[in-house]
Short mmCIF file of C-alpha atoms in Angstrom, two decimals:
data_model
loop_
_atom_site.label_atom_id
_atom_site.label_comp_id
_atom_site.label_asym_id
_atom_site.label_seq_id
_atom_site.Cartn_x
_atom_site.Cartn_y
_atom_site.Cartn_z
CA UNK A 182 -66.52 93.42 -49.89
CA UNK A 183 -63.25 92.20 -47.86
CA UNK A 184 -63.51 88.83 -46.00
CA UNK A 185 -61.01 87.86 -43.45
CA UNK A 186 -59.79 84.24 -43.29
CA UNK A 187 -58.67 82.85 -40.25
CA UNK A 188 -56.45 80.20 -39.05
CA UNK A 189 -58.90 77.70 -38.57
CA UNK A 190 -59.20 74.97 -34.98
CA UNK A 191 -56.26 72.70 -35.59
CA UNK A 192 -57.37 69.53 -33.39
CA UNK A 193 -57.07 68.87 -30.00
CA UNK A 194 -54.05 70.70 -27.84
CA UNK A 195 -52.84 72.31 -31.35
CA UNK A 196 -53.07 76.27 -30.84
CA UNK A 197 -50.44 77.34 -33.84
CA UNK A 198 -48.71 76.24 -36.45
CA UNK A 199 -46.81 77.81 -39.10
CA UNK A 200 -47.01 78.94 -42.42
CA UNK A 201 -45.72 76.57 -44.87
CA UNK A 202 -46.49 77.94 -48.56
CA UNK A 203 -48.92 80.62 -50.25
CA UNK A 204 -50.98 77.89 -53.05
CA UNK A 205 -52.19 81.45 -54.09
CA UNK A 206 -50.77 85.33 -54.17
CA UNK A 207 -52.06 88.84 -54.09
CA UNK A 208 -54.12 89.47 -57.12
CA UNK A 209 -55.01 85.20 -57.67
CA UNK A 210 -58.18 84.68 -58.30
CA UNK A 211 -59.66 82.03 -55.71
CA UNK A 212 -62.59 79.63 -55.73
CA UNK A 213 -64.87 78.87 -53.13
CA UNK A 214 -63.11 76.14 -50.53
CA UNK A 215 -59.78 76.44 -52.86
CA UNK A 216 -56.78 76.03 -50.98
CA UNK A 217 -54.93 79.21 -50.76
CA UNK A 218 -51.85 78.87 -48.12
CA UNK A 219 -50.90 75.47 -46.12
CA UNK A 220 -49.63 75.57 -42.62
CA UNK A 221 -47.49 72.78 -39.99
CA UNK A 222 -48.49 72.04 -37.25
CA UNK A 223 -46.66 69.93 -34.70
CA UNK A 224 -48.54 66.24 -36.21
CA UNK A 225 -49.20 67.24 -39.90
CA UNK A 226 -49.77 69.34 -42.53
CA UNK A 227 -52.83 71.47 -43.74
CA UNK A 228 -54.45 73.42 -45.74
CA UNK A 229 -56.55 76.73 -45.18
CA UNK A 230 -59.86 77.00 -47.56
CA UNK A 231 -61.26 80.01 -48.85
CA UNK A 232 -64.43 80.57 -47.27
CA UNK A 233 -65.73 83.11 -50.14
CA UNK A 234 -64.98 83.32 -53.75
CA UNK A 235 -63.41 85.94 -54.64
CA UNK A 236 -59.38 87.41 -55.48
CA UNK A 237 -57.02 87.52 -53.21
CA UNK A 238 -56.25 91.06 -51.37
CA UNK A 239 -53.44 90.51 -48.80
CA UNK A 240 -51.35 88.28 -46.98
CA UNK A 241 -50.91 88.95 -43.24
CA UNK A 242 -48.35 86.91 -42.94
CA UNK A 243 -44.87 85.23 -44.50
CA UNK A 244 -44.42 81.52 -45.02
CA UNK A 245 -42.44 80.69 -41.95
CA UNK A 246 -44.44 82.98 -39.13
CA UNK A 247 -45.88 81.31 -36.35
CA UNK A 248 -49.60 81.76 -36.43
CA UNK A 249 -52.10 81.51 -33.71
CA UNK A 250 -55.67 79.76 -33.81
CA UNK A 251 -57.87 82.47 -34.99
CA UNK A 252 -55.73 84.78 -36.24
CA UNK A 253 -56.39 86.66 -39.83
CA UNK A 254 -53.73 85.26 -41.98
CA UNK A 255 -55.52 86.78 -44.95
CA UNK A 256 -57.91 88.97 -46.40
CA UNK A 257 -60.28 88.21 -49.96
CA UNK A 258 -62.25 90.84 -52.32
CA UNK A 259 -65.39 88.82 -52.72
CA UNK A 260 -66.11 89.12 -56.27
CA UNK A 261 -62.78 90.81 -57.83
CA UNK A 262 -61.68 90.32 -60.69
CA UNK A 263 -58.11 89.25 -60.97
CA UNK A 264 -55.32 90.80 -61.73
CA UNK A 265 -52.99 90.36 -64.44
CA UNK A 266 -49.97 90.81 -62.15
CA UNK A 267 -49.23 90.58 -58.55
CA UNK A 268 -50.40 93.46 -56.33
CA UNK A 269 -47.45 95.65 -54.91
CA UNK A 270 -45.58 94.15 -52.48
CA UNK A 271 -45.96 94.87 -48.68
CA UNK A 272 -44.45 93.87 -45.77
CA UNK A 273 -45.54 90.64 -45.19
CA UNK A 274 -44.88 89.90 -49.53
CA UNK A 275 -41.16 90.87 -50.31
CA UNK A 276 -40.47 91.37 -53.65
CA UNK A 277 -38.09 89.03 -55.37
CA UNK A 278 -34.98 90.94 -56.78
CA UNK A 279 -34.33 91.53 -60.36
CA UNK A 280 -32.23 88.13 -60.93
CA UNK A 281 -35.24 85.84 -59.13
CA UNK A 282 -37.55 87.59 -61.37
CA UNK A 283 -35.12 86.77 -64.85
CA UNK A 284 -35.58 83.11 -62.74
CA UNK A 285 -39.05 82.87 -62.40
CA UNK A 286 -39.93 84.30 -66.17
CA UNK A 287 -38.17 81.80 -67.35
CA UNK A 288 -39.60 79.34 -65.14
CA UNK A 289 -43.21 80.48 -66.70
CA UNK A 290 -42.29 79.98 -70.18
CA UNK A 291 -42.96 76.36 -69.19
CA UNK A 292 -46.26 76.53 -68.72
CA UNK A 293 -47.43 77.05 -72.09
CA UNK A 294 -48.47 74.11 -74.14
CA UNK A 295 -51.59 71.03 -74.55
CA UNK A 296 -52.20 70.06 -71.26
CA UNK A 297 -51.59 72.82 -69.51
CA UNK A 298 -54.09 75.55 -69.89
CA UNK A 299 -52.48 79.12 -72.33
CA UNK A 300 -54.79 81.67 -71.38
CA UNK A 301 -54.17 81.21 -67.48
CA UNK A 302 -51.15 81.95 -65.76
CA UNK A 303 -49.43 79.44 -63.27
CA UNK A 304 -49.21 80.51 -59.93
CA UNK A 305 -45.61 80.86 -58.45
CA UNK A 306 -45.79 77.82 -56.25
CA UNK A 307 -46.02 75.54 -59.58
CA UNK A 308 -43.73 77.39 -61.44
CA UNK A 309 -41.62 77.06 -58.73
CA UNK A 310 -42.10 73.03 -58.19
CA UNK A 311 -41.90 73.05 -62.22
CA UNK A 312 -38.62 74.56 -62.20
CA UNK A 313 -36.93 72.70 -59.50
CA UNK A 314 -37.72 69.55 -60.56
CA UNK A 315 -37.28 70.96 -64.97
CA UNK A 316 -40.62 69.59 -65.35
CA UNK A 317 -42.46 69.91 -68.33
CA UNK A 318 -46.16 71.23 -67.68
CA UNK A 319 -47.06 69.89 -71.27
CA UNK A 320 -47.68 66.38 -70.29
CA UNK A 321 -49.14 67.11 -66.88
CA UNK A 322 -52.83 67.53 -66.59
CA UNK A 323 -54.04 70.24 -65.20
CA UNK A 324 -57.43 69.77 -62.68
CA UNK A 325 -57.92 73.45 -61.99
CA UNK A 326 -61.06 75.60 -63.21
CA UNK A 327 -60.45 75.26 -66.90
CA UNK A 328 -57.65 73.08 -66.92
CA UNK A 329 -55.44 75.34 -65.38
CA UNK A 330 -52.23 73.25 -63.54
CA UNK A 331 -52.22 73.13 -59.70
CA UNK A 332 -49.49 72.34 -57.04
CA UNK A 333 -51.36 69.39 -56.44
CA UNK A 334 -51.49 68.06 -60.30
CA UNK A 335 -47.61 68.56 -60.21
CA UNK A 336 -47.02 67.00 -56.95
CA UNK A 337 -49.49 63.88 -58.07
CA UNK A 338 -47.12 63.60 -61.59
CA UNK A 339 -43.89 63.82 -59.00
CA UNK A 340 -45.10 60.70 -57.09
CA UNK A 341 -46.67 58.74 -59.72
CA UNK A 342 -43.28 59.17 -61.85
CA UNK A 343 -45.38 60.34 -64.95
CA UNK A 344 -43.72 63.65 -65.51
CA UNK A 345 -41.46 64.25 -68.04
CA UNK A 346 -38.58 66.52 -68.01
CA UNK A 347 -38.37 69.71 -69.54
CA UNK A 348 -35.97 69.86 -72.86
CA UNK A 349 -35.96 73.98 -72.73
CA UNK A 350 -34.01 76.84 -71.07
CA UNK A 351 -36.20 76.49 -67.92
CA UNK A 352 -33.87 73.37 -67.62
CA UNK A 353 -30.97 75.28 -67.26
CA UNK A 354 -32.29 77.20 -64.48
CA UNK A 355 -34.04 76.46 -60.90
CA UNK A 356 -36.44 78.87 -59.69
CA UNK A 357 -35.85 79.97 -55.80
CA UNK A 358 -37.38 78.09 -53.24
CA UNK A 359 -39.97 80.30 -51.14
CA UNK A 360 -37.72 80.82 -48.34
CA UNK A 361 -34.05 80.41 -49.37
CA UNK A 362 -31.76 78.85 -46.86
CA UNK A 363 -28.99 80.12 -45.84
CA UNK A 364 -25.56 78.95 -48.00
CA UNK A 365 -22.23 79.22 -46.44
CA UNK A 366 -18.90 78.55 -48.07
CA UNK A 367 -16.51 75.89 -45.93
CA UNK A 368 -13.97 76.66 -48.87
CA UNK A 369 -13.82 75.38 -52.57
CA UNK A 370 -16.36 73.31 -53.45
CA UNK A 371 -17.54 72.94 -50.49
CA UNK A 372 -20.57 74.19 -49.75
CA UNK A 373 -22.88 74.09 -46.94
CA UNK A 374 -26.46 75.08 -46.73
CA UNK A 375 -28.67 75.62 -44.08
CA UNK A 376 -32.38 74.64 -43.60
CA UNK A 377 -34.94 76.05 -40.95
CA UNK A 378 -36.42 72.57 -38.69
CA UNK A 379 -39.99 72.09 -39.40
CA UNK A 380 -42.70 72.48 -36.65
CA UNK A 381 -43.04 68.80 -37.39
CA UNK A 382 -39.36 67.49 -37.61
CA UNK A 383 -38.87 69.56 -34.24
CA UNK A 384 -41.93 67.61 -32.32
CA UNK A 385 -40.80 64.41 -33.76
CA UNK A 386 -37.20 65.02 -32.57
CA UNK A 387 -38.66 66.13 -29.26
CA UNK A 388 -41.11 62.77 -28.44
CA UNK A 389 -38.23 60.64 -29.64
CA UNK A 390 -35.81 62.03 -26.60
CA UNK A 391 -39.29 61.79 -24.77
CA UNK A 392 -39.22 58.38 -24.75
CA UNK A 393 -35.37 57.74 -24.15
CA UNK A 394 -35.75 60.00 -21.31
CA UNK A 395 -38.88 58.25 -19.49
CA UNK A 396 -39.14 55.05 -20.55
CA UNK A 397 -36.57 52.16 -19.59
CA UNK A 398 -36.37 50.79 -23.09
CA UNK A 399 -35.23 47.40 -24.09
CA UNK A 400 -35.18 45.57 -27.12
CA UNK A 401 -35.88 41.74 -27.90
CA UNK A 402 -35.29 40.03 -31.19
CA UNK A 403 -37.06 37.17 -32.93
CA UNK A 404 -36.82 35.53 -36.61
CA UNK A 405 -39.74 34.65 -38.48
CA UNK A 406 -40.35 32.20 -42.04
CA UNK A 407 -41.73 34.10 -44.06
CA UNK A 408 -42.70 30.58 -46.47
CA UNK A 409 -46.52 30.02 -45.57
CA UNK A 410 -47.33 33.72 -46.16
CA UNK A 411 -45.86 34.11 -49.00
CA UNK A 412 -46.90 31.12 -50.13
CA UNK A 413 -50.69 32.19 -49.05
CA UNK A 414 -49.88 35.47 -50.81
CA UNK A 415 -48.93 34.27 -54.01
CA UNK A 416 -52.01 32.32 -54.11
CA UNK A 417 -54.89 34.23 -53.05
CA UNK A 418 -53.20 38.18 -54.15
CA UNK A 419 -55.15 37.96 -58.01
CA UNK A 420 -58.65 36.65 -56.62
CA UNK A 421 -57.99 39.00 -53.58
CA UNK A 422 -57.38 42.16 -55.68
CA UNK A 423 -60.39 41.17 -57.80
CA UNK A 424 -62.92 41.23 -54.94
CA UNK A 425 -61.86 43.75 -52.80
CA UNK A 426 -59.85 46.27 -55.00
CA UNK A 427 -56.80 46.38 -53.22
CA UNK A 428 -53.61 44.33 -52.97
CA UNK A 429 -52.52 41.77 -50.54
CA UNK A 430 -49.34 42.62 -48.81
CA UNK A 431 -47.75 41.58 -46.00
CA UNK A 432 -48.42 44.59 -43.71
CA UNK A 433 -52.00 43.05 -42.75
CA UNK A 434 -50.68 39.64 -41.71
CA UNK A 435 -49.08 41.66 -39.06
CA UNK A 436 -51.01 43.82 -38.13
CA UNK A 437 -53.97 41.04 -37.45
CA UNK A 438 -50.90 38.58 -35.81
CA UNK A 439 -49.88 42.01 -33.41
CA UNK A 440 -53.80 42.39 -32.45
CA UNK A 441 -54.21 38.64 -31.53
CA UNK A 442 -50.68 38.60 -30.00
CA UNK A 443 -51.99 42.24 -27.97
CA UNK A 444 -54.91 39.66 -26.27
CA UNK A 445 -52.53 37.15 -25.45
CA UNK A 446 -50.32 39.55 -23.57
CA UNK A 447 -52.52 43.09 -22.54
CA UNK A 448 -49.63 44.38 -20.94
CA UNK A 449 -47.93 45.42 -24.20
CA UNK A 450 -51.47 47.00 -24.83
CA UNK A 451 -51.13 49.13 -21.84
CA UNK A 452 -49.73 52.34 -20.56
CA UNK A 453 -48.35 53.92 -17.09
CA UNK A 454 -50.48 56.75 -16.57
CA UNK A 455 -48.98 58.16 -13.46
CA UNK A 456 -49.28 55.97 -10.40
CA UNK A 457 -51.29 54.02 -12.37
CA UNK A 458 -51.62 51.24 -15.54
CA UNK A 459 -54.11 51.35 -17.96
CA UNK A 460 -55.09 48.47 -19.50
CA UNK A 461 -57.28 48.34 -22.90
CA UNK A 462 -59.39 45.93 -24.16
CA UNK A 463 -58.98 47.11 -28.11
CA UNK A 464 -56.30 47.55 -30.30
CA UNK A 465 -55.23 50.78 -31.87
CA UNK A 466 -52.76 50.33 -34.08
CA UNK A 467 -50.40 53.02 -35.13
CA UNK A 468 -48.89 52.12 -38.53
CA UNK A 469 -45.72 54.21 -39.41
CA UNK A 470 -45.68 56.08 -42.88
CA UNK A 471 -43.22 58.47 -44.72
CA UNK A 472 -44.71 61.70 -46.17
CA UNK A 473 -42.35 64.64 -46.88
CA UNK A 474 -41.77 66.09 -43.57
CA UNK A 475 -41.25 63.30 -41.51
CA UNK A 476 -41.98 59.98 -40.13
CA UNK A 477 -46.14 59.89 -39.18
CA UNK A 478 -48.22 57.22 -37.62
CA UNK A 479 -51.37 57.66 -38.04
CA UNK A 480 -53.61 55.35 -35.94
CA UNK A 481 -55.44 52.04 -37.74
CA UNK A 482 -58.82 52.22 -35.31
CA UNK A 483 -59.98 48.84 -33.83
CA UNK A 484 -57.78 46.98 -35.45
CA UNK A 485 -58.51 43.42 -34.07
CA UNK A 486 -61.77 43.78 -35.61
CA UNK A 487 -60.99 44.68 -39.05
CA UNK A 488 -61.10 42.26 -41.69
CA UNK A 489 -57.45 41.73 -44.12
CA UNK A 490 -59.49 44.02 -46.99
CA UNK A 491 -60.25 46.55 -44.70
CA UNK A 492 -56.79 46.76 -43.01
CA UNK A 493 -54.79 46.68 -46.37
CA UNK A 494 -57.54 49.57 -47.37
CA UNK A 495 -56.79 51.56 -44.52
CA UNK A 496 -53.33 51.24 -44.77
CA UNK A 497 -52.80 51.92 -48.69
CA UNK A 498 -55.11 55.26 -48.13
CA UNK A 499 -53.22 55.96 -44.87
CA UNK A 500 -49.51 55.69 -46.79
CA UNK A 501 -51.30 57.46 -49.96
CA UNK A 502 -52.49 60.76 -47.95
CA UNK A 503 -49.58 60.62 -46.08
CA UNK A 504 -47.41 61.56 -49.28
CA UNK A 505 -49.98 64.51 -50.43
CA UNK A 506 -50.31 65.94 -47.30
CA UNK A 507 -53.93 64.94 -46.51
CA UNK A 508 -53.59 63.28 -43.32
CA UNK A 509 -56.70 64.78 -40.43
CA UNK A 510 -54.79 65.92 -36.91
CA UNK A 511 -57.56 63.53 -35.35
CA UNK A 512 -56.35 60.14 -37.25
CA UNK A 513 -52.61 60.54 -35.28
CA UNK A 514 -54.04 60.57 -32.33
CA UNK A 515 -54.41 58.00 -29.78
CA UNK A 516 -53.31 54.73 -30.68
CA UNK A 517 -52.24 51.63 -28.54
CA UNK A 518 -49.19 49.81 -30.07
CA UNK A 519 -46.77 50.63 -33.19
CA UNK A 520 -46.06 48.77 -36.61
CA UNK A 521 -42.80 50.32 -38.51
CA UNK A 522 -41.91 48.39 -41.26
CA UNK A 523 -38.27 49.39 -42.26
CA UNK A 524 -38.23 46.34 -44.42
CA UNK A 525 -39.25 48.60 -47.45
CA UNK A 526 -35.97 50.57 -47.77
CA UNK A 527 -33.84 47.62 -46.99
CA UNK A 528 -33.19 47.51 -43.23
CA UNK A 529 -32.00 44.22 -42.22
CA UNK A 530 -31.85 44.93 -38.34
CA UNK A 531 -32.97 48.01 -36.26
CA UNK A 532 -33.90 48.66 -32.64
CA UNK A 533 -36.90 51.36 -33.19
CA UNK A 534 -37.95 54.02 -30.50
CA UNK A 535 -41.65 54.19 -28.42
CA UNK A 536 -43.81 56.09 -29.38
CA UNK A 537 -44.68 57.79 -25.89
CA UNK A 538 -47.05 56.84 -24.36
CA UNK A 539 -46.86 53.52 -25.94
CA UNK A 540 -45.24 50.55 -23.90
CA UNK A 541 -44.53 49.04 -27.18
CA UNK A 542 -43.24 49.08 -30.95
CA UNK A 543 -42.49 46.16 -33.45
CA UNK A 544 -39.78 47.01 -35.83
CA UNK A 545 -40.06 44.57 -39.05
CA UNK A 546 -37.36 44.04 -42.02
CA UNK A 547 -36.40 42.59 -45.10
CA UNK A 548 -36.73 39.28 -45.83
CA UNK A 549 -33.86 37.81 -47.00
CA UNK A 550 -32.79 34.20 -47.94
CA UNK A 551 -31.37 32.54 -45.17
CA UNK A 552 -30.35 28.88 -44.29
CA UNK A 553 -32.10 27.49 -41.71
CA UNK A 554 -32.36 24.05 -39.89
CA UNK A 555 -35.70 22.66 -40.33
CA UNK A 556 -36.21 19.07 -38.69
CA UNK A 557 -31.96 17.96 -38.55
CA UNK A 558 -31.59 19.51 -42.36
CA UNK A 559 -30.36 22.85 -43.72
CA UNK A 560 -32.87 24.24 -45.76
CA UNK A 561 -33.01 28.43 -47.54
CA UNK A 562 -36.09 30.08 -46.71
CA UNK A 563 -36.79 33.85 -46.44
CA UNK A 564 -36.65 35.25 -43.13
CA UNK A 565 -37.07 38.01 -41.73
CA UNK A 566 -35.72 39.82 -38.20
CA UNK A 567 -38.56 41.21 -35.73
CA UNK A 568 -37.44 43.52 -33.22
CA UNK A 569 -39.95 44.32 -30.20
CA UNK A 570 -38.83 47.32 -28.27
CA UNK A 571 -40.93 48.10 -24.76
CA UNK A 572 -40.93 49.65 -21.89
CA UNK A 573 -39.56 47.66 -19.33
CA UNK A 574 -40.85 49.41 -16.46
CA UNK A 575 -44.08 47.92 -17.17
CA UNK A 576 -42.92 44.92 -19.59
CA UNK A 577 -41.37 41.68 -18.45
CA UNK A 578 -38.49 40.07 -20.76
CA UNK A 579 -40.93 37.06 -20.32
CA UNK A 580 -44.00 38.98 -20.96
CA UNK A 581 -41.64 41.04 -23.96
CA UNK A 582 -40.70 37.74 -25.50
CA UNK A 583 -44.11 35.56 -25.49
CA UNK A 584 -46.06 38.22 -27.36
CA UNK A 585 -42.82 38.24 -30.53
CA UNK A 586 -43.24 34.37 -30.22
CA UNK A 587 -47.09 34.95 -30.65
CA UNK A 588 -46.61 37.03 -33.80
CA UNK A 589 -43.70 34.54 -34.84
CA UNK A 590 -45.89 31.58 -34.45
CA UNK A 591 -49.21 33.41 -36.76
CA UNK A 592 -46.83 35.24 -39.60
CA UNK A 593 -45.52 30.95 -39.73
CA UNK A 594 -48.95 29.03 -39.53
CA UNK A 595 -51.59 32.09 -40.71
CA UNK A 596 -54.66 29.81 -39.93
CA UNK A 597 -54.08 30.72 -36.57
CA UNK A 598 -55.33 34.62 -37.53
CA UNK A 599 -58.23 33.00 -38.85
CA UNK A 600 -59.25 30.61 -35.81
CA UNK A 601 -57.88 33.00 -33.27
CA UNK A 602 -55.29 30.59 -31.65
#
């Protein structure tokens, strides 16, 4: 019996997206709810379930198509058996030649050893991540039915910095990348190679000149001590892990100072909607994370009214599924105000973009020891720059520069977070 599977709803005003990779190809056998292909969209990306058991028949369509909501992208033999080799290519499956085949067996002879299970094949998509990065599938663990190696198990290995590399021929030799970009020769030695944009990269690209292009943008800078949180950090981060599970870091001091700073000053809270403004008496705080596409921000709910365990939760998990892909459409939506912390790959100064509709972002950064005067003396303490970007169209400079000095003033005494002052 054939089942169809269909692109499934993608979130609100999301009505395609595009195919990123096959997790599974013709003649694959496939588990009920297993992952078989992962698509962009213009926020994230996801993955399409299999709604039967079965093997995989056919693939309607090659990683890179646009794809519509609702349409069959492919088709599964409920209860096949599967094959020992792919199925004969089609149209929408091209055949690799003979020299990415030579590639790819080699690539396979990888995945034999302890961890990884013998009697099961590795799909291409791990061979493929195996061979590009000469991993070797023997001290990976594999989470698949019977121990067999997934995508995911090689991507988690990747990140964690657990996998080891591979001492055989396979390191010698790179399997191709699903869809090979294009290379061009600008003469010896110098190479150039070509890439096609991701849905994502382009609609990050695209809200970025957004905002340059509506909003009247300006930037004001402030210096904060880091001392008393650090200090309050280094103190409370063991009996704070111990309770709650989680680290202390510095990201929640912020975040709670921005919320109580948002109160003190609701217009950076708002948005022009229109002819109108629209104020908000909650704070939605979008905290910026890398995963491997692109910048995302996915949106820290009701922020002023989380506690520092459940903000530092929120935002480990956030920065955790960010990285394997698992972010929900519905969780980078909305949000009231931005957090990007550039800080963490060494930034000392930046001016950082709205996020449309937004009226404003705070930009944080390194902390570095600086001298400063403190009461007629020079002292070295770290500091850090802040850097409030807004839209001045519906932002003050006055209004712009009390709400940094309210954030200043709570990251430098941090009993005012807990007395709300």
């Amino acid at each position: 019996m054939s089942t169809d599977v269909p692109i499934p709803a993608l979130g609100e005003s999301v009505t395609e997206a595009t195919v990123g990779e096959w997790l599974k190809q013709p003649g694959d056998a496939v588990e009920l709810d297993e992952p078989i292909v992962s698509l962009e969209t213009d926020k994230v990306a996801i993955e399409v379930n299999a709604p039967v058991a079965g093997v995989l028949a056919e693939q309607l369509a090659q990683e890179g198509d646009e794809v519509e909501v609702g349409a069959i992208i492919a088709r599964l033999d409920e209860g096949g058996t599967a094959s020992a080799k792919v199925a004969a290519p089609t149209a929408s499956t091209p055949e690799p030649d003979r020299e990415d085949k030579t590639e790819i067996a080699k690539a396979e002879t990888m995945g034999k050893g302890d961890m990884a299970t013998t009697d099961q094949p590795l799909s291409p998509a791990v061979t493929r991540l195996l061979a590009e990065h000469n991993l070797d599938p023997n001290g990976i663990k594999g989470t698949g039915k019977g121990g067999r190696l997934l995508k995911e198990d090689v991507q988690r290995a990747i990140s964690s910095g657990s996998a080891k590399k591979s001492g055989g021929d396979a390191a010698k030799t790179s399997a191709p990348a699903p869809a090979p970009a294009a290379a061009t020769v600008a003469g010896p030695g110098r190479n150039e190679e070509r890439k096609r944009i991701s849905r994502l990269r382009k609609t990050i690209a695209s809200r970025l000149k957004e905002a340059q292009n509506t909003a009247a943008m300006l930037t004001t800078f402030n210096d904060v001590d880091m001392t008393a949180v650090m200090e309050a950090r280094n103190r409370y981060k063991e009996t704070f892990e111990k309770k709650h599970g989680v680290r202390l870091g510095f990201m929640s001091f912020f975040t709670k100072a921005c919320a109580l700073a948002l109160k003190d000053v609701p217009s950076v809270n708002a948005m022009i909607d229109g002819d109108e403004i629209v104020y908000r008496d909650y704070a939605d705080i979008g905290i910026a994370v890398s995963s491997p596409g692109g910048l995302v921000v996915p949106i820290l709910k009701d922020a002023d009214k989380l506690t520092f365990a459940e903000t530092e939760k929120s935002i480990g998990d956030f920065g955790r599924r960010a990285r394997d892909g698992e972010l929900k459409l519905e969780e980078l939506q909305g949000g009231t105000f931005t957090i990007s912390n550039g800080g963490v790959f060494g930034s000392l100064l930046s001016t950082p973009i709205l996020n449309t509709p937004q009226s404003g972002v705070l930009g944080m950064h390194r902390i570095e020891d600086r001298p400063v005067a403190i009461n007629g003396e020079v002292v070295i303490r770290p500091m850090m720059y802040l850097a409030l970007s807004y839209d001045h169209r519906l932002i003050d400079g006055r209004e712009a520069v009390t709400f940094l000095v309210r954030v200043k003033e709570a990251i430098e005494d941090p009993t005012r977070l807990v007395l709300d002052l």
